[in-house]
Amino acid sequence: MERMIFEEDHQLFRNTFKQFVDKEMVPFNETWEKNGIVDRELFEKAGENGFLGIDLPQKYGGGGINDYRFNQIMGEEFDFAGVATAGSGIGLHNDICVPYFKEYCNEEQKQRWMPGITKGSLITAIAMSEPGTGSDLASIATTAIKDGESYVLNGAKTFISNGINSCLLYTSDAADEGLGVDLGGRRI
């Protein structure tokens, strides 16, 4: 059954991304599975090819395209090629983390972080789950204490998605002003 949601640009993107997956992921997937970690270089190669931060503004190195169908295509191609586990790090980077950075970073943070996020030199992660609470955000015990213009986090996180490769992560916490998310010491 032919799906009608994709346009010609999407099909061209799919073909290019499939070639990337076949060349840069499939040959290494067994080793990554055995080692329990994807090489950081995968993110850099994905960045070099324009596959990271597709929806981030072009002035920061992104594609400037606000069309989730490109992300969908990437996820589908990971599945089709049998590299979904390895591809999940890129998916998390693009689909879960990047929107937070896009929405909540101030201009200085955008200039500092977004170019690396799109190049793959800054791999993003998310830290929400805690021992004993899982992903029940209402039960989070990690605190954020204001210290000048920043916050000091105190608590434990577990199951940090993309954590093993990450350089930049956001985390959830509980503070006097309620549940929040921290980006580099800036509470949002």
XYZ file of N, CA, C and O in Angstrom:
752
model
N 0.841 -1.177 0.000
C 0.000 0.000 0.000
C 0.888 1.244 0.000
O 1.777 1.386 0.830
N 0.649 2.117 -0.926
C 1.421 3.348 -1.015
C 0.897 4.369 -0.012
O -0.304 4.595 0.106
N 1.818 4.962 0.721
C 1.430 6.007 1.673
C 1.494 7.354 0.976
O 2.414 7.629 0.213
N 0.537 8.191 1.270
C 0.434 9.473 0.586
C 0.990 10.636 1.416
O 0.870 11.781 1.015
N 1.620 10.354 2.538
C 2.078 11.441 3.411
C 3.428 12.017 2.992
O 3.800 13.102 3.416
N 4.168 11.295 2.146
C 5.494 11.747 1.763
C 5.477 12.426 0.397
O 4.738 12.032 -0.501
N 6.318 13.439 0.266
C 6.469 14.166 -0.991
C 7.801 13.789 -1.632
O 8.578 13.010 -1.072
N 8.102 14.355 -2.779
C 9.332 14.014 -3.499
C 10.579 14.289 -2.664
O 11.520 13.484 -2.659
N 10.606 15.405 -1.929
C 11.766 15.713 -1.082
C 11.987 14.638 -0.023
O 13.128 14.310 0.305
N 10.903 14.099 0.482
C 11.021 13.043 1.487
C 11.613 11.782 0.875
O 12.445 11.115 1.501
N 11.193 11.448 -0.334
C 11.728 10.246 -0.971
C 13.210 10.415 -1.299
O 13.992 9.488 -1.119
N 13.607 11.594 -1.752
C 15.028 11.849 -1.999
C 15.832 11.733 -0.710
O 16.920 11.141 -0.679
N 15.281 12.289 0.370
C 15.923 12.187 1.681
C 16.035 10.727 2.098
O 17.080 10.280 2.584
N 14.962 9.966 1.918
C 14.969 8.547 2.292
C 16.087 7.806 1.566
O 16.835 7.030 2.167
N 16.213 8.040 0.274
C 17.250 7.362 -0.503
C 18.647 7.706 0.020
O 19.495 6.823 0.174
N 18.876 8.975 0.296
C 20.180 9.415 0.810
C 20.434 8.837 2.198
O 21.528 8.353 2.493
N 19.422 8.866 3.053
C 19.600 8.358 4.408
C 19.797 6.842 4.399
O 20.614 6.315 5.161
N 19.095 6.139 3.537
C 19.280 4.689 3.428
C 20.723 4.372 3.047
O 21.335 3.448 3.606
N 21.294 5.133 2.127
C 22.694 4.926 1.752
C 23.620 5.158 2.951
O 24.581 4.409 3.160
N 23.321 6.189 3.739
C 24.105 6.466 4.941
C 24.027 5.281 5.912
O 25.048 4.815 6.424
N 22.834 4.800 6.168
C 22.645 3.670 7.096
C 23.379 2.436 6.584
O 24.086 1.760 7.352
N 23.262 2.153 5.299
C 23.920 0.974 4.721
C 25.445 1.071 4.814
O 26.114 0.058 5.040
N 25.972 2.263 4.667
C 27.429 2.450 4.676
C 27.997 2.642 6.084
O 29.046 2.083 6.419
N 27.336 3.446 6.899
C 27.917 3.868 8.176
C 27.388 3.120 9.398
O 27.947 3.268 10.484
N 26.343 2.320 9.223
C 25.773 1.645 10.386
C 25.726 0.125 10.251
O 26.178 -0.582 11.146
N 25.171 -0.364 9.163
C 24.997 -1.806 9.013
C 26.305 -2.575 9.204
O 26.337 -3.557 9.954
N 27.423 -2.152 8.597
C 28.655 -2.934 8.757
C 29.193 -2.977 10.194
O 29.965 -3.872 10.532
N 28.808 -2.035 11.025
C 29.354 -1.928 12.379
C 28.370 -2.353 13.464
O 28.721 -2.428 14.637
N 27.132 -2.616 13.071
C 26.083 -2.849 14.050
C 26.368 -4.043 14.960
O 26.134 -3.971 16.171
N 26.878 -5.117 14.409
C 27.156 -6.306 15.230
C 28.201 -5.985 16.311
O 28.056 -6.400 17.461
N 29.222 -5.231 15.946
C 30.248 -4.832 16.919
C 29.660 -3.936 17.988
O 29.945 -4.110 19.184
N 28.830 -2.994 17.601
C 28.193 -2.098 18.577
C 27.312 -2.884 19.530
O 27.324 -2.634 20.734
N 26.568 -3.839 18.999
C 25.714 -4.670 19.844
C 26.562 -5.460 20.839
O 26.233 -5.535 22.021
N 27.659 -6.030 20.350
C 28.546 -6.824 21.211
C 29.167 -5.959 22.305
O 29.248 -6.362 23.468
N 29.593 -4.743 21.948
C 30.260 -3.841 22.894
C 29.287 -3.077 23.785
O 29.695 -2.469 24.777
N 28.015 -3.056 23.401
C 27.019 -2.332 24.184
C 27.110 -0.826 24.062
O 26.589 -0.099 24.911
N 27.754 -0.336 23.008
C 27.897 1.101 22.789
C 28.118 1.381 21.300
O 28.810 0.633 20.609
N 27.515 2.439 20.837
C 27.705 2.909 19.466
C 28.880 3.882 19.474
O 29.011 4.709 20.390
N 29.729 3.799 18.481
C 30.857 4.737 18.387
C 30.352 6.170 18.264
O 29.424 6.446 17.490
N 30.985 7.070 18.993
C 30.634 8.496 18.930
C 30.773 9.039 17.514
O 30.081 9.977 17.134
N 31.658 8.452 16.747
C 31.895 8.919 15.379
C 30.628 8.827 14.520
O 30.486 9.560 13.548
N 29.721 7.938 14.895
C 28.472 7.846 14.134
C 27.733 9.175 14.166
O 27.204 9.630 13.146
N 27.703 9.813 15.330
C 27.021 11.096 15.449
C 27.720 12.157 14.587
O 27.058 12.964 13.940
N 29.041 12.139 14.586
C 29.776 13.116 13.767
C 29.509 12.895 12.284
O 29.315 13.855 11.536
N 29.478 11.634 11.860
C 29.180 11.339 10.453
C 27.744 11.731 10.110
O 27.491 12.265 9.024
N 26.822 11.481 11.034
C 25.435 11.899 10.800
C 25.351 13.416 10.689
O 24.635 13.952 9.829
N 26.094 14.124 11.534
C 26.123 15.581 11.469
C 26.715 16.090 10.168
O 26.192 17.022 9.552
N 27.808 15.481 9.738
C 28.450 15.875 8.475
C 27.494 15.746 7.297
O 27.587 16.483 6.320
N 26.575 14.801 7.399
C 25.627 14.548 6.316
C 24.296 15.263 6.488
O 23.374 15.049 5.709
N 24.181 16.095 7.531
C 22.968 16.888 7.716
C 21.813 16.145 8.355
O 20.660 16.575 8.233
N 22.093 15.056 9.064
C 21.026 14.254 9.653
C 20.757 14.572 11.123
O 19.945 13.901 11.749
N 21.425 15.555 11.686
C 21.197 15.945 13.081
C 20.647 17.371 13.126
O 21.129 18.248 12.421
N 19.653 17.571 13.970
C 19.092 18.914 14.127
C 18.452 19.448 12.869
O 18.530 20.641 12.583
N 17.783 18.594 12.148
C 17.150 18.992 10.886
C 16.227 20.187 11.097
O 16.144 21.071 10.243
N 15.561 20.232 12.249
C 14.602 21.315 12.485
C 15.204 22.514 13.219
O 14.503 23.492 13.475
N 16.496 22.474 13.535
C 17.127 23.643 14.160
C 17.390 24.711 13.105
O 17.584 24.400 11.925
N 17.425 25.972 13.515
C 17.662 27.051 12.545
C 18.998 26.896 11.807
O 19.995 26.445 12.372
N 19.001 27.303 10.559
C 20.199 27.197 9.737
C 21.366 27.999 10.294
O 22.515 27.590 10.157
N 21.077 29.113 10.960
C 22.178 29.944 11.468
C 22.992 29.230 12.546
O 24.092 29.646 12.864
N 22.449 28.124 13.095
C 23.191 27.323 14.074
C 23.682 26.008 13.474
O 24.149 25.135 14.188
N 23.519 25.841 12.176
C 23.986 24.629 11.516
C 22.898 23.610 11.227
O 23.170 22.555 10.651
N 21.667 23.895 11.635
C 20.564 22.975 11.389
C 20.020 23.109 9.982
O 20.472 23.949 9.194
N 19.044 22.290 9.688
C 18.440 22.319 8.364
C 17.358 23.358 8.201
O 16.977 23.696 7.089
N 16.823 23.863 9.325
C 15.764 24.859 9.260
C 14.452 24.319 8.719
O 13.608 25.073 8.256
N 14.272 23.002 8.794
C 13.074 22.368 8.242
C 12.232 21.831 9.388
O 12.636 20.906 10.085
N 11.068 22.386 9.570
C 10.177 21.957 10.641
C 9.161 20.967 10.079
O 8.003 21.289 9.853
N 9.642 19.746 9.828
C 8.812 18.711 9.208
C 9.224 17.371 9.805
O 10.254 16.794 9.433
N 8.437 16.878 10.730
C 8.778 15.657 11.453
C 8.844 14.428 10.553
O 9.416 13.404 10.923
N 8.299 14.515 9.355
C 8.327 13.356 8.461
C 9.761 12.914 8.155
O 10.008 11.727 7.948
N 10.715 13.855 8.182
C 12.114 13.477 7.965
C 12.615 12.604 9.121
O 13.325 11.626 8.903
N 12.232 12.953 10.336
C 12.587 12.133 11.497
C 11.924 10.756 11.392
O 12.535 9.743 11.742
N 10.692 10.731 10.939
C 9.974 9.466 10.771
C 10.713 8.569 9.787
O 10.872 7.369 10.027
N 11.160 9.146 8.701
C 11.896 8.377 7.690
C 13.155 7.776 8.290
O 13.482 6.607 8.050
N 13.856 8.556 9.100
C 15.068 8.036 9.724
C 14.738 6.834 10.602
O 15.421 5.798 10.530
N 13.714 6.943 11.413
C 13.320 5.826 12.263
C 12.937 4.590 11.465
O 13.298 3.464 11.813
N 12.218 4.800 10.380
C 11.826 3.676 9.529
C 13.041 2.998 8.916
O 13.131 1.769 8.883
N 13.986 3.794 8.443
C 15.172 3.219 7.807
C 16.051 2.481 8.817
O 16.673 1.467 8.471
N 16.106 2.951 10.063
C 16.809 2.189 11.098
C 16.167 0.815 11.252
O 16.857 -0.197 11.320
N 14.840 0.794 11.305
C 14.120 -0.470 11.469
C 14.327 -1.382 10.259
O 14.617 -2.566 10.417
N 14.165 -0.844 9.065
C 14.296 -1.654 7.846
C 15.673 -2.306 7.755
O 15.804 -3.429 7.284
N 16.716 -1.586 8.188
C 18.088 -2.083 8.083
C 18.493 -2.961 9.266
O 19.587 -3.517 9.277
N 17.642 -3.065 10.276
C 17.968 -3.878 11.436
C 18.955 -3.227 12.393
O 19.668 -3.905 13.123
N 18.996 -1.887 12.395
C 19.919 -1.157 13.270
C 19.163 -0.219 14.211
O 19.675 0.831 14.608
N 17.963 -0.627 14.597
C 17.110 0.249 15.412
C 17.744 0.590 16.753
O 17.613 1.718 17.228
N 18.437 -0.369 17.381
C 19.057 -0.078 18.669
C 20.141 0.976 18.499
O 20.183 1.964 19.247
N 21.004 0.810 17.519
C 22.056 1.798 17.262
C 21.451 3.134 16.844
O 21.938 4.195 17.240
N 20.388 3.089 16.072
C 19.750 4.318 15.606
C 18.974 5.048 16.683
O 18.680 6.240 16.547
N 18.652 4.355 17.774
C 17.856 4.995 18.821
C 18.567 6.190 19.447
O 17.919 7.140 19.876
N 19.896 6.165 19.487
C 20.627 7.314 20.026
C 20.442 8.554 19.166
O 20.242 9.657 19.679
N 20.503 8.374 17.861
C 20.274 9.496 16.946
C 18.823 9.943 17.041
O 18.530 11.138 17.059
N 17.909 8.978 17.119
C 16.496 9.317 17.258
C 16.229 10.105 18.521
O 15.514 11.110 18.508
N 16.810 9.675 19.634
C 16.624 10.401 20.893
C 17.206 11.812 20.779
O 16.583 12.783 21.211
N 18.389 11.921 20.206
C 19.049 13.209 20.015
C 18.141 14.166 19.240
O 17.886 15.287 19.685
N 17.632 13.697 18.097
C 16.812 14.548 17.225
C 15.382 14.749 17.725
O 14.863 15.866 17.677
N 14.754 13.663 18.166
C 13.314 13.685 18.410
C 12.925 14.110 19.820
O 11.860 14.691 20.006
N 13.755 13.815 20.798
C 13.410 14.096 22.189
C 14.202 15.288 22.724
O 13.636 16.211 23.297
N 15.512 15.251 22.547
C 16.363 16.289 23.153
C 16.352 17.612 22.392
O 16.185 18.671 22.996
N 16.542 17.560 21.094
C 16.651 18.797 20.308
C 15.453 19.728 20.509
O 15.640 20.941 20.653
N 14.215 19.227 20.545
C 13.096 20.162 20.760
C 13.215 20.977 22.064
O 12.840 22.144 22.092
N 13.734 20.364 23.135
C 13.924 21.112 24.379
C 14.951 22.221 24.195
O 14.751 23.350 24.645
N 16.062 21.904 23.545
C 17.095 22.912 23.320
C 16.578 24.016 22.400
O 16.848 25.197 22.616
N 15.812 23.638 21.412
C 15.237 24.609 20.476
C 14.273 25.552 21.194
O 14.287 26.761 20.961
N 13.469 25.011 22.068
C 12.425 25.795 22.733
C 12.937 26.631 23.909
O 12.497 27.754 24.113
N 13.850 26.082 24.687
C 14.160 26.701 25.974
C 15.528 27.362 26.105
O 15.763 28.061 27.093
N 16.425 27.164 25.181
C 17.742 27.807 25.291
C 17.620 29.310 25.059
O 16.860 29.757 24.198
N 18.409 30.060 25.824
C 18.516 31.482 25.519
C 19.494 31.642 24.357
O 20.103 30.663 23.900
N 19.654 32.845 23.860
C 20.477 33.061 22.664
C 21.928 32.636 22.874
O 22.543 32.021 21.997
N 22.478 32.942 24.038
C 23.872 32.561 24.314
C 24.020 31.045 24.292
O 24.986 30.512 23.735
N 23.065 30.325 24.878
C 23.118 28.867 24.884
C 22.935 28.306 23.475
O 23.608 27.341 23.106
N 22.059 28.896 22.700
C 21.875 28.440 21.319
C 23.179 28.562 20.544
O 23.572 27.637 19.833
N 23.849 29.689 20.662
C 25.107 29.901 19.953
C 26.192 28.930 20.436
O 27.015 28.468 19.645
N 26.173 28.634 21.727
C 27.203 27.767 22.303
C 26.949 26.293 21.982
O 27.902 25.554 21.725
N 25.702 25.848 22.011
C 25.423 24.422 21.920
C 24.898 23.943 20.579
O 25.232 22.836 20.137
N 24.066 24.692 19.911
C 23.400 24.173 18.715
C 24.353 23.796 17.582
O 24.136 22.774 16.930
N 25.422 24.556 17.331
C 26.337 24.091 16.282
C 26.920 22.708 16.568
O 27.015 21.868 15.673
N 27.277 22.441 17.811
C 27.798 21.122 18.171
C 26.736 20.040 18.110
O 27.028 18.889 17.753
N 25.512 20.396 18.470
C 24.402 19.441 18.399
C 24.177 19.023 16.951
O 23.961 17.851 16.658
N 24.261 19.966 16.021
C 24.029 19.634 14.611
C 25.237 18.958 13.965
O 25.081 18.207 13.012
N 26.435 19.197 14.492
C 27.644 18.549 13.953
C 27.879 17.168 14.529
O 28.670 16.396 14.004
N 27.235 16.871 15.659
C 27.452 15.588 16.311
C 28.616 15.592 17.277
O 28.962 14.554 17.839
N 29.216 16.735 17.495
C 30.304 16.826 18.485
C 29.754 16.989 19.891
O 30.457 16.718 20.868
N 28.502 17.445 20.022
C 27.791 17.482 21.298
C 26.608 16.529 21.195
O 25.633 16.815 20.505
N 26.716 15.405 21.858
C 25.654 14.405 21.848
C 24.762 14.672 23.055
O 25.242 14.835 24.167
N 23.479 14.733 22.817
C 22.528 15.073 23.877
C 21.957 13.822 24.536
O 21.945 12.740 23.947
N 21.496 14.007 25.775
C 20.883 12.918 26.533
C 19.781 13.480 27.409
O 19.683 14.698 27.595
N 19.000 12.582 27.968
C 17.905 12.970 28.844
C 18.014 12.159 30.138
O 18.242 10.957 30.097
N 17.897 12.849 31.267
C 17.986 12.187 32.579
C 16.726 12.511 33.365
O 16.625 13.561 33.984
N 15.763 11.612 33.335
C 14.515 11.811 34.074
C 14.297 10.718 35.111
O 13.912 11.002 36.234
N 14.509 9.470 34.728
C 14.218 8.350 35.624
C 15.119 8.366 36.852
O 16.284 8.722 36.775
N 14.530 7.958 37.991
C 15.271 7.879 39.252
C 15.074 6.515 39.883
O 14.043 5.874 39.668
N 16.042 6.060 40.680
C 15.868 4.783 41.373
C 14.595 4.811 42.220
O 14.350 5.757 42.962
N 13.772 3.811 42.061
C 12.555 3.712 42.859
C 11.358 4.468 42.320
O 10.238 4.252 42.762
N 11.564 5.379 41.363
C 10.433 6.132 40.815
C 10.238 5.903 39.326
O 9.197 6.245 38.794
N 11.260 5.375 38.673
C 11.163 5.186 37.233
C 10.951 6.521 36.544
O 11.605 7.499 36.870
N 10.007 6.566 35.641
C 9.742 7.806 34.918
C 8.507 8.528 35.438
O 7.930 9.355 34.746
N 8.109 8.235 36.674
C 6.989 8.927 37.312
C 7.467 10.316 37.735
O 8.015 10.503 38.816
N 7.281 11.275 36.862
C 7.822 12.611 37.099
C 7.262 13.268 38.350
O 7.923 14.091 38.980
N 6.070 12.905 38.763
C 5.486 13.485 39.973
C 6.209 13.029 41.239
O 6.104 13.675 42.276
N 6.967 11.923 41.148
C 7.670 11.393 42.315
C 9.159 11.723 42.326
O 9.906 11.181 43.136
N 9.600 12.574 41.449
C 11.020 12.896 41.363
C 11.516 13.508 42.667
O 10.873 14.383 43.242
N 12.685 13.031 43.118
C 13.272 13.515 44.363
C 14.487 14.411 44.127
O 14.914 15.120 45.038
N 15.069 14.376 42.939
C 16.214 15.235 42.640
C 15.797 16.691 42.812
O 14.738 17.103 42.344
N 16.621 17.451 43.523
C 16.298 18.851 43.783
C 17.215 19.777 43.006
O 18.323 19.409 42.634
N 16.733 20.971 42.795
C 17.512 22.045 42.181
C 17.518 23.204 43.168
O 16.472 23.761 43.488
N 18.697 23.538 43.658
C 18.840 24.617 44.632
C 19.480 25.812 43.930
O 20.545 25.688 43.316
N 18.820 26.946 44.010
C 19.336 28.152 43.359
C 20.644 28.561 44.023
O 20.771 28.628 45.239
N 21.650 28.821 43.190
C 22.970 29.255 43.638
C 23.403 30.395 42.717
O 23.981 30.152 41.658
N 23.078 31.618 43.108
C 23.350 32.757 42.236
C 22.415 32.722 41.052
O 21.203 32.675 41.198
N 22.992 32.694 39.856
C 22.184 32.648 38.636
C 22.037 31.234 38.091
O 21.459 31.033 37.038
N 22.583 30.247 38.808
C 22.517 28.852 38.390
C 21.803 28.025 39.440
O 21.394 28.540 40.476
N 21.686 26.750 39.163
C 21.088 25.802 40.092
C 22.071 24.660 40.328
O 22.785 24.240 39.413
N 22.080 24.154 41.550
C 22.863 22.982 41.895
C 21.897 21.813 42.023
O 20.951 21.866 42.812
N 22.144 20.773 41.230
C 21.293 19.591 41.270
C 21.820 18.619 42.312
O 23.025 18.419 42.440
N 20.901 17.980 43.038
C 21.273 17.009 44.038
C 20.277 15.858 43.957
O 19.084 16.041 44.206
N 20.766 14.675 43.577
C 19.896 13.522 43.459
C 20.539 12.440 42.622
O 21.723 12.525 42.284
N 19.777 11.442 42.287
C 20.272 10.309 41.508
C 19.378 10.092 40.291
O 18.165 10.224 40.374
N 20.002 9.755 39.200
C 19.272 9.430 37.973
C 19.731 8.053 37.508
O 20.854 7.623 37.791
N 18.872 7.365 36.809
C 19.194 6.048 36.281
C 18.597 5.917 34.884
O 17.726 6.700 34.509
N 19.052 4.976 34.133
C 18.567 4.752 32.775
C 18.639 6.046 31.962
O 17.653 6.493 31.385
N 19.796 6.661 31.937
C 19.962 7.923 31.216
C 20.113 7.616 29.730
O 21.170 7.171 29.278
N 19.051 7.829 29.006
C 19.046 7.541 27.575
C 20.094 8.385 26.863
O 20.119 9.588 26.987
N 20.987 7.716 26.122
C 22.106 8.332 25.408
C 23.221 8.771 26.354
O 24.180 9.379 25.924
N 23.087 8.484 27.634
C 24.031 8.982 28.631
C 25.463 8.547 28.409
O 26.394 9.308 28.661
N 25.675 7.334 27.935
C 27.027 6.803 27.802
C 27.863 7.593 26.796
O 29.068 7.674 26.912
N 27.218 8.204 25.819
C 27.921 8.992 24.805
C 27.744 10.503 24.973
O 28.337 11.278 24.233
N 26.933 10.903 25.919
C 26.514 12.313 25.943
C 27.573 13.271 26.462
O 28.453 12.910 27.230
N 27.452 14.495 25.988
C 28.254 15.627 26.453
C 27.346 16.683 27.059
O 27.795 17.555 27.777
N 26.091 16.641 26.706
C 25.141 17.682 27.070
C 23.803 17.011 27.330
O 23.296 16.292 26.486
N 23.266 17.214 28.541
C 21.998 16.571 28.830
C 21.064 17.514 29.550
O 21.481 18.522 30.102
N 19.806 17.174 29.485
C 18.842 17.888 30.306
C 18.253 16.897 31.279
O 18.218 15.695 31.040
N 17.866 17.439 32.403
C 17.378 16.599 33.485
C 16.139 17.227 34.104
O 15.926 18.420 33.997
N 15.351 16.402 34.735
C 14.167 16.895 35.432
C 14.454 16.901 36.928
O 15.255 16.118 37.423
N 13.808 17.825 37.648
C 14.030 17.950 39.080
C 12.795 18.531 39.750
O 11.881 18.993 39.093
N 12.817 18.495 41.069
C 11.758 19.113 41.870
C 12.391 20.238 42.680
O 13.473 20.083 43.243
N 11.755 21.382 42.700
C 12.259 22.526 43.455
C 11.059 23.280 44.015
O 9.909 22.956 43.723
N 11.330 24.308 44.812
C 10.245 25.066 45.421
C 9.248 25.575 44.388
O 8.060 25.631 44.634
N 9.754 25.939 43.198
C 8.849 26.468 42.177
C 8.237 25.365 41.324
O 7.620 25.632 40.311
N 8.412 24.107 41.742
C 7.750 23.005 41.047
C 8.693 22.215 40.176
O 9.895 22.444 40.142
N 8.129 21.251 39.477
C 8.889 20.393 38.597
C 9.519 21.232 37.504
O 8.906 22.127 36.954
N 10.759 20.914 37.181
C 11.428 21.703 36.153
C 12.400 20.874 35.355
O 12.615 19.706 35.612
N 13.000 21.505 34.397
C 14.024 20.904 33.568
C 15.205 21.859 33.586
O 15.033 23.078 33.553
N 16.405 21.292 33.655
C 17.607 22.118 33.699
C 18.424 21.912 32.441
O 18.624 20.793 31.993
N 18.879 23.005 31.891
C 19.796 22.990 30.766
C 21.064 23.711 31.197
O 21.046 24.928 31.355
N 22.122 22.985 31.414
C 23.389 23.621 31.746
C 23.305 24.578 32.930
O 23.892 25.650 32.897
N 22.564 24.235 33.968
C 22.452 25.095 35.148
C 21.385 26.167 35.041
O 21.193 26.934 35.949
N 20.679 26.221 33.920
C 19.607 27.207 33.746
C 18.277 26.492 33.843
O 17.968 25.621 33.032
N 17.515 26.816 34.834
C 16.224 26.162 35.067
C 15.187 26.707 34.081
O 15.087 27.894 33.873
N 14.436 25.796 33.498
C 13.401 26.212 32.547
C 12.066 25.671 32.980
O 11.978 24.769 33.771
